[in-house]
Amino acid sequence: MARSVGRICKGFQRLGLLSKQTQLIPFTRVPVETVRTIVTLPSFLFPQPRDFSLPNPSWGSEMTRMYEHYECQCEVETEGGQKQKGPWRKLPSYNRLLKYATGGVYLSKMIQSKARLFTRNIRNPGAAFEYVLFVNKEEQKCVCILQAGHLLEGPPGHVHGGAIATMIDTVTATHATLLSGPVMTANLNINYRRPIPLGSTVLLESSLEKKEGRKIFITCRVTSTDGSKLHTETSALFLSITASHLLGG
């Protein structure tokens, strides 16, 4: 498979579809360089992946309201009437992490092609995890708006604790990755305070506590959208890793 990727890249280079500055390096020797090469493949060769974090008919009024609240802060208008970037930025959400990069769609079909992100593997909108993430780089915060579907039931009428932990890990790991590059979860310490009713919309607020070398310490609170109810409190530890760890196991 690795040799096939190399041959395909060389073919694109001969056709002039790869940048002349691109340097092909054997996949088996330097995996991180291979990723860099694949990313330079022309985007028109690959279909635009679906962003699962965009509004859909399954969203309730509170989910929609909170989305609009943060989305309108992604772009602000100056006194002169010009548009500029706001404090928040919406993060796209795909069913495979490789789709974040140009050329990743192709790679995702070659490497474990049937794999899907756990939180994005149910096709029925609204049945499980409906969520969208926004990040504030200046405040070093990440916010997730989550609407919990009926397939996430644990205690009757309420969200399973494992589903809550999954979303906490998803949000804090995404936040840590934005702060420090690729990371792996080392520890999640979750205190469950109040159950979350199925179908309700909650906020997951992730904040950077500190960084020590390869260690990134994150805190996360799950609350009602108005902040009056605290559902969980979490402290998380992540370790920075290299791309070779991700590709080589």
PDB file of C-alpha atoms in Angstrom:
ATOM      1  CA  MET A   1       0.000   0.000   0.000  1.00  0.00           C
ATOM      2  CA  ALA A   2       2.790   2.401   0.911  1.00  0.00           C
ATOM      3  CA  ARG A   3       4.512   1.824  -2.422  1.00  0.00           C
ATOM      4  CA  SER A   4       1.218   2.415  -4.226  1.00  0.00           C
ATOM      5  CA  VAL A   5       0.855   5.792  -2.530  1.00  0.00           C
ATOM      6  CA  GLY A   6       4.376   6.709  -3.626  1.00  0.00           C
ATOM      7  CA  ARG A   7       3.723   5.677  -7.232  1.00  0.00           C
ATOM      8  CA  ILE A   8       0.483   7.641  -7.342  1.00  0.00           C
ATOM      9  CA  CYS A   9       2.196  10.751  -5.988  1.00  0.00           C
ATOM     10  CA  LYS A  10       4.973  10.437  -8.576  1.00  0.00           C
ATOM     11  CA  GLY A  11       2.341  10.092 -11.279  1.00  0.00           C
ATOM     12  CA  PHE A  12       0.687  13.333 -10.165  1.00  0.00           C
ATOM     13  CA  GLN A  13       4.087  14.999 -10.139  1.00  0.00           C
ATOM     14  CA  ARG A  14       4.807  13.941 -13.724  1.00  0.00           C
ATOM     15  CA  LEU A  15       1.400  15.310 -14.751  1.00  0.00           C
ATOM     16  CA  GLY A  16       2.270  18.600 -13.126  1.00  0.00           C
ATOM     17  CA  LEU A  17      -0.478  18.276 -10.511  1.00  0.00           C
ATOM     18  CA  LEU A  18       1.905  18.486  -7.577  1.00  0.00           C
ATOM     19  CA  SER A  19       3.840  21.561  -6.574  1.00  0.00           C
ATOM     20  CA  LYS A  20       7.367  21.632  -8.036  1.00  0.00           C
ATOM     21  CA  GLN A  21       8.688  22.277  -4.559  1.00  0.00           C
ATOM     22  CA  THR A  22       7.122  19.056  -3.285  1.00  0.00           C
ATOM     23  CA  GLN A  23       9.744  16.478  -2.403  1.00  0.00           C
ATOM     24  CA  LEU A  24       8.599  12.857  -2.414  1.00  0.00           C
ATOM     25  CA  ILE A  25      10.080  10.860   0.438  1.00  0.00           C
ATOM     26  CA  PRO A  26       9.501   7.096   0.862  1.00  0.00           C
ATOM     27  CA  PHE A  27       6.428   6.364   2.969  1.00  0.00           C
ATOM     28  CA  THR A  28       8.065   3.644   5.001  1.00  0.00           C
ATOM     29  CA  ARG A  29      11.022   5.777   6.073  1.00  0.00           C
ATOM     30  CA  VAL A  30       9.513   9.141   6.967  1.00  0.00           C
ATOM     31  CA  PRO A  31       5.732   8.907   7.433  1.00  0.00           C
ATOM     32  CA  VAL A  32       5.318  12.569   8.388  1.00  0.00           C
ATOM     33  CA  GLU A  33       6.812  13.686   5.080  1.00  0.00           C
ATOM     34  CA  THR A  34       4.368  11.463   3.233  1.00  0.00           C
ATOM     35  CA  VAL A  35       1.484  13.283   4.868  1.00  0.00           C
ATOM     36  CA  ARG A  36       3.014  16.571   3.794  1.00  0.00           C
ATOM     37  CA  THR A  37       3.175  15.277   0.208  1.00  0.00           C
ATOM     38  CA  ILE A  38      -0.408  14.014   0.175  1.00  0.00           C
ATOM     39  CA  VAL A  39      -1.673  17.318   1.519  1.00  0.00           C
ATOM     40  CA  THR A  40      -0.267  19.066  -1.557  1.00  0.00           C
ATOM     41  CA  LEU A  41      -2.460  17.041  -3.927  1.00  0.00           C
ATOM     42  CA  PRO A  42      -4.835  19.355  -5.848  1.00  0.00           C
ATOM     43  CA  SER A  43      -8.161  19.810  -4.100  1.00  0.00           C
ATOM     44  CA  PHE A  44     -10.266  19.541  -7.278  1.00  0.00           C
ATOM     45  CA  LEU A  45      -9.496  15.807  -7.420  1.00  0.00           C
ATOM     46  CA  PHE A  46     -11.419  15.147  -4.223  1.00  0.00           C
ATOM     47  CA  PRO A  47     -15.061  15.731  -3.316  1.00  0.00           C
ATOM     48  CA  GLN A  48     -15.797  18.169  -0.534  1.00  0.00           C
ATOM     49  CA  PRO A  49     -16.420  16.115   2.616  1.00  0.00           C
ATOM     50  CA  ARG A  50     -19.650  16.657   4.506  1.00  0.00           C
ATOM     51  CA  ASP A  51     -19.443  18.934   7.530  1.00  0.00           C
ATOM     52  CA  PHE A  52     -21.616  17.214  10.153  1.00  0.00           C
ATOM     53  CA  SER A  53     -21.656  20.280  12.403  1.00  0.00           C
ATOM     54  CA  LEU A  54     -23.875  22.370  10.150  1.00  0.00           C
ATOM     55  CA  PRO A  55     -27.536  22.924  11.116  1.00  0.00           C
ATOM     56  CA  ASN A  56     -29.974  20.195  10.089  1.00  0.00           C
ATOM     57  CA  PRO A  57     -33.733  19.583  10.614  1.00  0.00           C
ATOM     58  CA  SER A  58     -33.110  17.448  13.728  1.00  0.00           C
ATOM     59  CA  TRP A  59     -31.827  20.442  15.678  1.00  0.00           C
ATOM     60  CA  GLY A  60     -34.144  21.792  18.317  1.00  0.00           C
ATOM     61  CA  SER A  61     -34.745  25.481  18.935  1.00  0.00           C
ATOM     62  CA  GLU A  62     -32.199  25.681  21.769  1.00  0.00           C
ATOM     63  CA  MET A  63     -29.480  23.981  19.705  1.00  0.00           C
ATOM     64  CA  THR A  64     -30.161  26.397  16.860  1.00  0.00           C
ATOM     65  CA  ARG A  65     -30.244  29.417  19.158  1.00  0.00           C
ATOM     66  CA  MET A  66     -26.880  28.595  20.746  1.00  0.00           C
ATOM     67  CA  TYR A  67     -25.344  27.902  17.333  1.00  0.00           C
ATOM     68  CA  GLU A  68     -26.453  31.303  16.073  1.00  0.00           C
ATOM     69  CA  HIS A  69     -25.176  32.923  19.288  1.00  0.00           C
ATOM     70  CA  TYR A  70     -21.612  31.747  18.672  1.00  0.00           C
ATOM     71  CA  GLU A  71     -21.709  31.763  14.882  1.00  0.00           C
ATOM     72  CA  CYS A  72     -22.498  35.471  14.805  1.00  0.00           C
ATOM     73  CA  GLN A  73     -19.331  36.084  16.829  1.00  0.00           C
ATOM     74  CA  CYS A  74     -17.151  34.431  14.185  1.00  0.00           C
ATOM     75  CA  GLU A  75     -17.406  37.573  12.060  1.00  0.00           C
ATOM     76  CA  VAL A  76     -17.990  41.082  13.339  1.00  0.00           C
ATOM     77  CA  GLU A  77     -18.630  44.423  11.687  1.00  0.00           C
ATOM     78  CA  THR A  78     -16.335  47.360  12.320  1.00  0.00           C
ATOM     79  CA  GLU A  79     -17.487  50.947  12.790  1.00  0.00           C
ATOM     80  CA  GLY A  80     -16.705  51.531   9.134  1.00  0.00           C
ATOM     81  CA  GLY A  81     -19.070  48.744   8.108  1.00  0.00           C
ATOM     82  CA  GLN A  82     -16.331  46.290   7.126  1.00  0.00           C
ATOM     83  CA  LYS A  83     -16.354  42.614   8.092  1.00  0.00           C
ATOM     84  CA  GLN A  84     -13.506  41.108  10.085  1.00  0.00           C
ATOM     85  CA  LYS A  85     -12.811  37.936  12.025  1.00  0.00           C
ATOM     86  CA  GLY A  86     -14.461  37.767  15.420  1.00  0.00           C
ATOM     87  CA  PRO A  87     -13.196  36.161  18.634  1.00  0.00           C
ATOM     88  CA  TRP A  88     -14.757  32.761  17.896  1.00  0.00           C
ATOM     89  CA  ARG A  89     -14.167  30.315  15.053  1.00  0.00           C
ATOM     90  CA  LYS A  90     -16.385  27.387  14.125  1.00  0.00           C
ATOM     91  CA  LEU A  91     -14.612  24.060  13.658  1.00  0.00           C
ATOM     92  CA  PRO A  92     -15.785  21.719  10.889  1.00  0.00           C
ATOM     93  CA  SER A  93     -16.622  18.152  11.904  1.00  0.00           C
ATOM     94  CA  TYR A  94     -16.180  15.180   9.569  1.00  0.00           C
ATOM     95  CA  ASN A  95     -16.676  11.448  10.031  1.00  0.00           C
ATOM     96  CA  ARG A  96     -12.961  10.840   9.493  1.00  0.00           C
ATOM     97  CA  LEU A  97     -10.087  12.925  10.867  1.00  0.00           C
ATOM     98  CA  LEU A  98      -8.103  12.532   7.625  1.00  0.00           C
ATOM     99  CA  LYS A  99     -10.705  14.595   5.776  1.00  0.00           C
ATOM    100  CA  TYR A 100      -9.439  17.743   7.477  1.00  0.00           C
ATOM    101  CA  ALA A 101      -6.558  17.862   4.962  1.00  0.00           C
ATOM    102  CA  THR A 102      -6.642  18.223   1.201  1.00  0.00           C
ATOM    103  CA  GLY A 103      -5.978  14.719  -0.099  1.00  0.00           C
ATOM    104  CA  GLY A 104      -7.162  13.177   3.144  1.00  0.00           C
ATOM    105  CA  VAL A 105     -10.321  11.903   1.454  1.00  0.00           C
ATOM    106  CA  TYR A 106      -8.119   9.727  -0.749  1.00  0.00           C
ATOM    107  CA  LEU A 107      -6.028   8.483   2.159  1.00  0.00           C
ATOM    108  CA  SER A 108      -9.112   7.677   4.230  1.00  0.00           C
ATOM    109  CA  LYS A 109     -10.272   5.313   1.493  1.00  0.00           C
ATOM    110  CA  MET A 110      -6.954   3.444   1.531  1.00  0.00           C
ATOM    111  CA  ILE A 111      -6.246   3.282   5.261  1.00  0.00           C
ATOM    112  CA  GLN A 112      -8.983   1.320   7.072  1.00  0.00           C
ATOM    113  CA  SER A 113     -11.586   2.589   4.634  1.00  0.00           C
ATOM    114  CA  LYS A 114     -14.559   1.493   6.755  1.00  0.00           C
ATOM    115  CA  ALA A 115     -13.380   3.305   9.887  1.00  0.00           C
ATOM    116  CA  ARG A 116     -15.527   6.183  11.163  1.00  0.00           C
ATOM    117  CA  LEU A 117     -15.337   8.507  14.129  1.00  0.00           C
ATOM    118  CA  PHE A 118     -17.418   7.116  16.991  1.00  0.00           C
ATOM    119  CA  THR A 119     -19.388  10.343  17.409  1.00  0.00           C
ATOM    120  CA  ARG A 120     -20.202  10.603  13.670  1.00  0.00           C
ATOM    121  CA  ASN A 121     -21.032   7.010  12.706  1.00  0.00           C
ATOM    122  CA  ILE A 122     -24.847   7.142  12.989  1.00  0.00           C
ATOM    123  CA  ARG A 123     -26.500   8.287   9.782  1.00  0.00           C
ATOM    124  CA  ASN A 124     -29.866   9.235  11.269  1.00  0.00           C
ATOM    125  CA  PRO A 125     -29.646  12.969  12.159  1.00  0.00           C
ATOM    126  CA  GLY A 126     -30.556  13.717  15.748  1.00  0.00           C
ATOM    127  CA  ALA A 127     -30.434  10.086  16.907  1.00  0.00           C
ATOM    128  CA  ALA A 128     -27.171  10.325  18.824  1.00  0.00           C
ATOM    129  CA  PHE A 129     -24.481  13.008  18.970  1.00  0.00           C
ATOM    130  CA  GLU A 130     -25.515  16.316  17.426  1.00  0.00           C
ATOM    131  CA  TYR A 131     -22.801  18.818  18.222  1.00  0.00           C
ATOM    132  CA  VAL A 132     -20.754  21.743  16.975  1.00  0.00           C
ATOM    133  CA  LEU A 133     -17.501  23.201  18.314  1.00  0.00           C
ATOM    134  CA  PHE A 134     -16.320  26.807  18.472  1.00  0.00           C
ATOM    135  CA  VAL A 135     -12.857  27.895  19.569  1.00  0.00           C
ATOM    136  CA  ASN A 136     -11.626  31.189  21.003  1.00  0.00           C
ATOM    137  CA  LYS A 137      -7.877  31.363  20.435  1.00  0.00           C
ATOM    138  CA  GLU A 138      -7.315  34.529  22.455  1.00  0.00           C
ATOM    139  CA  GLU A 139      -9.105  33.203  25.544  1.00  0.00           C
ATOM    140  CA  GLN A 140      -7.758  29.665  24.941  1.00  0.00           C
ATOM    141  CA  LYS A 141     -11.253  28.240  25.252  1.00  0.00           C
ATOM    142  CA  CYS A 142     -13.341  25.774  23.300  1.00  0.00           C
ATOM    143  CA  VAL A 143     -17.130  25.478  23.495  1.00  0.00           C
ATOM    144  CA  CYS A 144     -19.268  22.591  22.295  1.00  0.00           C
ATOM    145  CA  ILE A 145     -23.040  22.754  21.845  1.00  0.00           C
ATOM    146  CA  LEU A 146     -24.429  19.243  22.259  1.00  0.00           C
ATOM    147  CA  GLN A 147     -27.917  17.913  21.612  1.00  0.00           C
ATOM    148  CA  ALA A 148     -28.190  14.369  22.983  1.00  0.00           C
ATOM    149  CA  GLY A 149     -30.293  11.964  20.901  1.00  0.00           C
ATOM    150  CA  HIS A 150     -32.446   9.007  21.980  1.00  0.00           C
ATOM    151  CA  LEU A 151     -29.780   6.395  21.144  1.00  0.00           C
ATOM    152  CA  LEU A 152     -27.579   7.711  23.967  1.00  0.00           C
ATOM    153  CA  GLU A 153     -29.854   6.533  26.768  1.00  0.00           C
ATOM    154  CA  GLY A 154     -28.376   5.162  29.981  1.00  0.00           C
ATOM    155  CA  PRO A 155     -30.618   5.705  33.005  1.00  0.00           C
ATOM    156  CA  PRO A 156     -34.240   5.841  31.755  1.00  0.00           C
ATOM    157  CA  GLY A 157     -34.797   9.127  29.969  1.00  0.00           C
ATOM    158  CA  HIS A 158     -31.239  10.350  30.514  1.00  0.00           C
ATOM    159  CA  VAL A 159     -27.887  10.288  28.719  1.00  0.00           C
ATOM    160  CA  HIS A 160     -25.482   7.411  29.392  1.00  0.00           C
ATOM    161  CA  GLY A 161     -22.427   8.426  31.417  1.00  0.00           C
ATOM    162  CA  GLY A 162     -20.156   6.849  28.796  1.00  0.00           C
ATOM    163  CA  ALA A 163     -21.684   9.032  26.084  1.00  0.00           C
ATOM    164  CA  ILE A 164     -21.019  12.103  28.220  1.00  0.00           C
ATOM    165  CA  ALA A 165     -17.415  10.975  28.759  1.00  0.00           C
ATOM    166  CA  THR A 166     -17.053  10.449  25.005  1.00  0.00           C
ATOM    167  CA  MET A 167     -18.072  14.025  24.293  1.00  0.00           C
ATOM    168  CA  ILE A 168     -15.853  15.414  27.062  1.00  0.00           C
ATOM    169  CA  ASP A 169     -12.895  13.524  25.598  1.00  0.00           C
ATOM    170  CA  THR A 170     -13.793  14.717  22.083  1.00  0.00           C
ATOM    171  CA  VAL A 171     -14.007  18.375  23.093  1.00  0.00           C
ATOM    172  CA  THR A 172     -10.962  18.512  25.386  1.00  0.00           C
ATOM    173  CA  ALA A 173      -8.795  16.498  22.978  1.00  0.00           C
ATOM    174  CA  THR A 174      -9.771  18.775  20.096  1.00  0.00           C
ATOM    175  CA  HIS A 175      -8.922  21.783  22.239  1.00  0.00           C
ATOM    176  CA  ALA A 176      -5.560  20.306  23.288  1.00  0.00           C
ATOM    177  CA  THR A 177      -4.745  19.492  19.657  1.00  0.00           C
ATOM    178  CA  LEU A 178      -5.425  23.081  18.613  1.00  0.00           C
ATOM    179  CA  LEU A 179      -3.096  24.262  21.383  1.00  0.00           C
ATOM    180  CA  SER A 180      -0.223  21.823  20.936  1.00  0.00           C
ATOM    181  CA  GLY A 181      -0.633  19.703  17.807  1.00  0.00           C
ATOM    182  CA  PRO A 182      -1.346  15.938  17.903  1.00  0.00           C
ATOM    183  CA  VAL A 183      -2.111  14.619  21.402  1.00  0.00           C
ATOM    184  CA  MET A 184      -3.269  11.466  23.140  1.00  0.00           C
ATOM    185  CA  THR A 185      -5.506  11.316  26.203  1.00  0.00           C
ATOM    186  CA  ALA A 186      -3.553  10.341  29.327  1.00  0.00           C
ATOM    187  CA  ASN A 187      -6.222  10.901  31.972  1.00  0.00           C
ATOM    188  CA  LEU A 188      -9.847  11.989  32.333  1.00  0.00           C
ATOM    189  CA  ASN A 189     -11.171  12.633  35.837  1.00  0.00           C
ATOM    190  CA  ILE A 190     -14.938  13.181  35.599  1.00  0.00           C
ATOM    191  CA  ASN A 191     -17.276  14.128  38.412  1.00  0.00           C
ATOM    192  CA  TYR A 192     -20.934  13.592  37.507  1.00  0.00           C
ATOM    193  CA  ARG A 193     -23.140  16.147  39.281  1.00  0.00           C
ATOM    194  CA  ARG A 194     -26.538  16.026  37.575  1.00  0.00           C
ATOM    195  CA  PRO A 195     -28.005  13.723  34.867  1.00  0.00           C
ATOM    196  CA  ILE A 196     -28.655  15.087  31.381  1.00  0.00           C
ATOM    197  CA  PRO A 197     -32.166  14.486  29.977  1.00  0.00           C
ATOM    198  CA  LEU A 198     -32.332  12.909  26.529  1.00  0.00           C
ATOM    199  CA  GLY A 199     -33.073  15.448  23.802  1.00  0.00           C
ATOM    200  CA  SER A 200     -31.784  18.376  25.834  1.00  0.00           C
ATOM    201  CA  THR A 201     -29.067  20.783  24.706  1.00  0.00           C
ATOM    202  CA  VAL A 202     -26.040  21.405  26.921  1.00  0.00           C
ATOM    203  CA  LEU A 203     -22.768  23.318  26.731  1.00  0.00           C
ATOM    204  CA  LEU A 204     -19.322  21.788  27.153  1.00  0.00           C
ATOM    205  CA  GLU A 205     -16.815  24.507  28.023  1.00  0.00           C
ATOM    206  CA  SER A 206     -13.138  23.554  27.793  1.00  0.00           C
ATOM    207  CA  SER A 207     -10.367  25.779  29.174  1.00  0.00           C
ATOM    208  CA  LEU A 208      -6.600  25.510  29.228  1.00  0.00           C
ATOM    209  CA  GLU A 209      -5.292  25.211  32.770  1.00  0.00           C
ATOM    210  CA  LYS A 210      -1.549  24.953  32.079  1.00  0.00           C
ATOM    211  CA  LYS A 211       1.143  23.397  29.895  1.00  0.00           C
ATOM    212  CA  GLU A 212       4.226  21.623  31.186  1.00  0.00           C
ATOM    213  CA  GLY A 213       6.523  20.290  28.487  1.00  0.00           C
ATOM    214  CA  ARG A 214       4.569  17.618  26.608  1.00  0.00           C
ATOM    215  CA  LYS A 215       1.710  17.777  29.120  1.00  0.00           C
ATOM    216  CA  ILE A 216      -1.431  19.810  28.498  1.00  0.00           C
ATOM    217  CA  PHE A 217      -3.875  20.222  31.385  1.00  0.00           C
ATOM    218  CA  ILE A 218      -7.472  21.001  30.436  1.00  0.00           C
ATOM    219  CA  THR A 219     -10.610  21.567  32.500  1.00  0.00           C
ATOM    220  CA  CYS A 220     -14.133  21.072  31.198  1.00  0.00           C
ATOM    221  CA  ARG A 221     -17.612  21.833  32.548  1.00  0.00           C
ATOM    222  CA  VAL A 222     -20.893  20.528  31.158  1.00  0.00           C
ATOM    223  CA  THR A 223     -23.762  22.872  31.976  1.00  0.00           C
ATOM    224  CA  SER A 224     -27.229  23.812  30.843  1.00  0.00           C
ATOM    225  CA  THR A 225     -27.224  26.468  28.137  1.00  0.00           C
ATOM    226  CA  ASP A 226     -28.088  29.197  30.640  1.00  0.00           C
ATOM    227  CA  GLY A 227     -25.386  28.025  33.049  1.00  0.00           C
ATOM    228  CA  SER A 228     -27.821  27.410  35.916  1.00  0.00           C
ATOM    229  CA  LYS A 229     -27.273  23.624  36.064  1.00  0.00           C
ATOM    230  CA  LEU A 230     -23.888  21.920  36.400  1.00  0.00           C
ATOM    231  CA  HIS A 231     -23.914  18.389  34.959  1.00  0.00           C
ATOM    232  CA  THR A 232     -20.235  17.394  35.124  1.00  0.00           C
ATOM    233  CA  GLU A 233     -16.811  18.743  36.017  1.00  0.00           C
ATOM    234  CA  THR A 234     -13.668  17.299  34.452  1.00  0.00           C
ATOM    235  CA  SER A 235      -9.912  17.638  34.662  1.00  0.00           C
ATOM    236  CA  ALA A 236      -8.022  16.158  31.717  1.00  0.00           C
ATOM    237  CA  LEU A 237      -4.387  15.471  30.896  1.00  0.00           C
ATOM    238  CA  PHE A 238      -3.064  15.104  27.348  1.00  0.00           C
ATOM    239  CA  LEU A 239       0.392  14.271  26.043  1.00  0.00           C
ATOM    240  CA  SER A 240       1.804  15.785  22.864  1.00  0.00           C
ATOM    241  CA  ILE A 241       2.877  13.187  20.308  1.00  0.00           C
ATOM    242  CA  THR A 242       4.486  13.264  16.865  1.00  0.00           C
ATOM    243  CA  ALA A 243       2.864  12.447  13.547  1.00  0.00           C
ATOM    244  CA  SER A 244       5.042   9.333  13.310  1.00  0.00           C
ATOM    245  CA  HIS A 245       3.366   8.001  16.474  1.00  0.00           C
ATOM    246  CA  LEU A 246      -0.052   8.463  14.868  1.00  0.00           C
ATOM    247  CA  LEU A 247       0.871   6.754  11.601  1.00  0.00           C
ATOM    248  CA  GLY A 248       3.177   4.116  13.006  1.00  0.00           C
ATOM    249  CA  GLY A 249       1.183   3.144  16.083  1.00  0.00           C
TER     250      GLY A 249
END
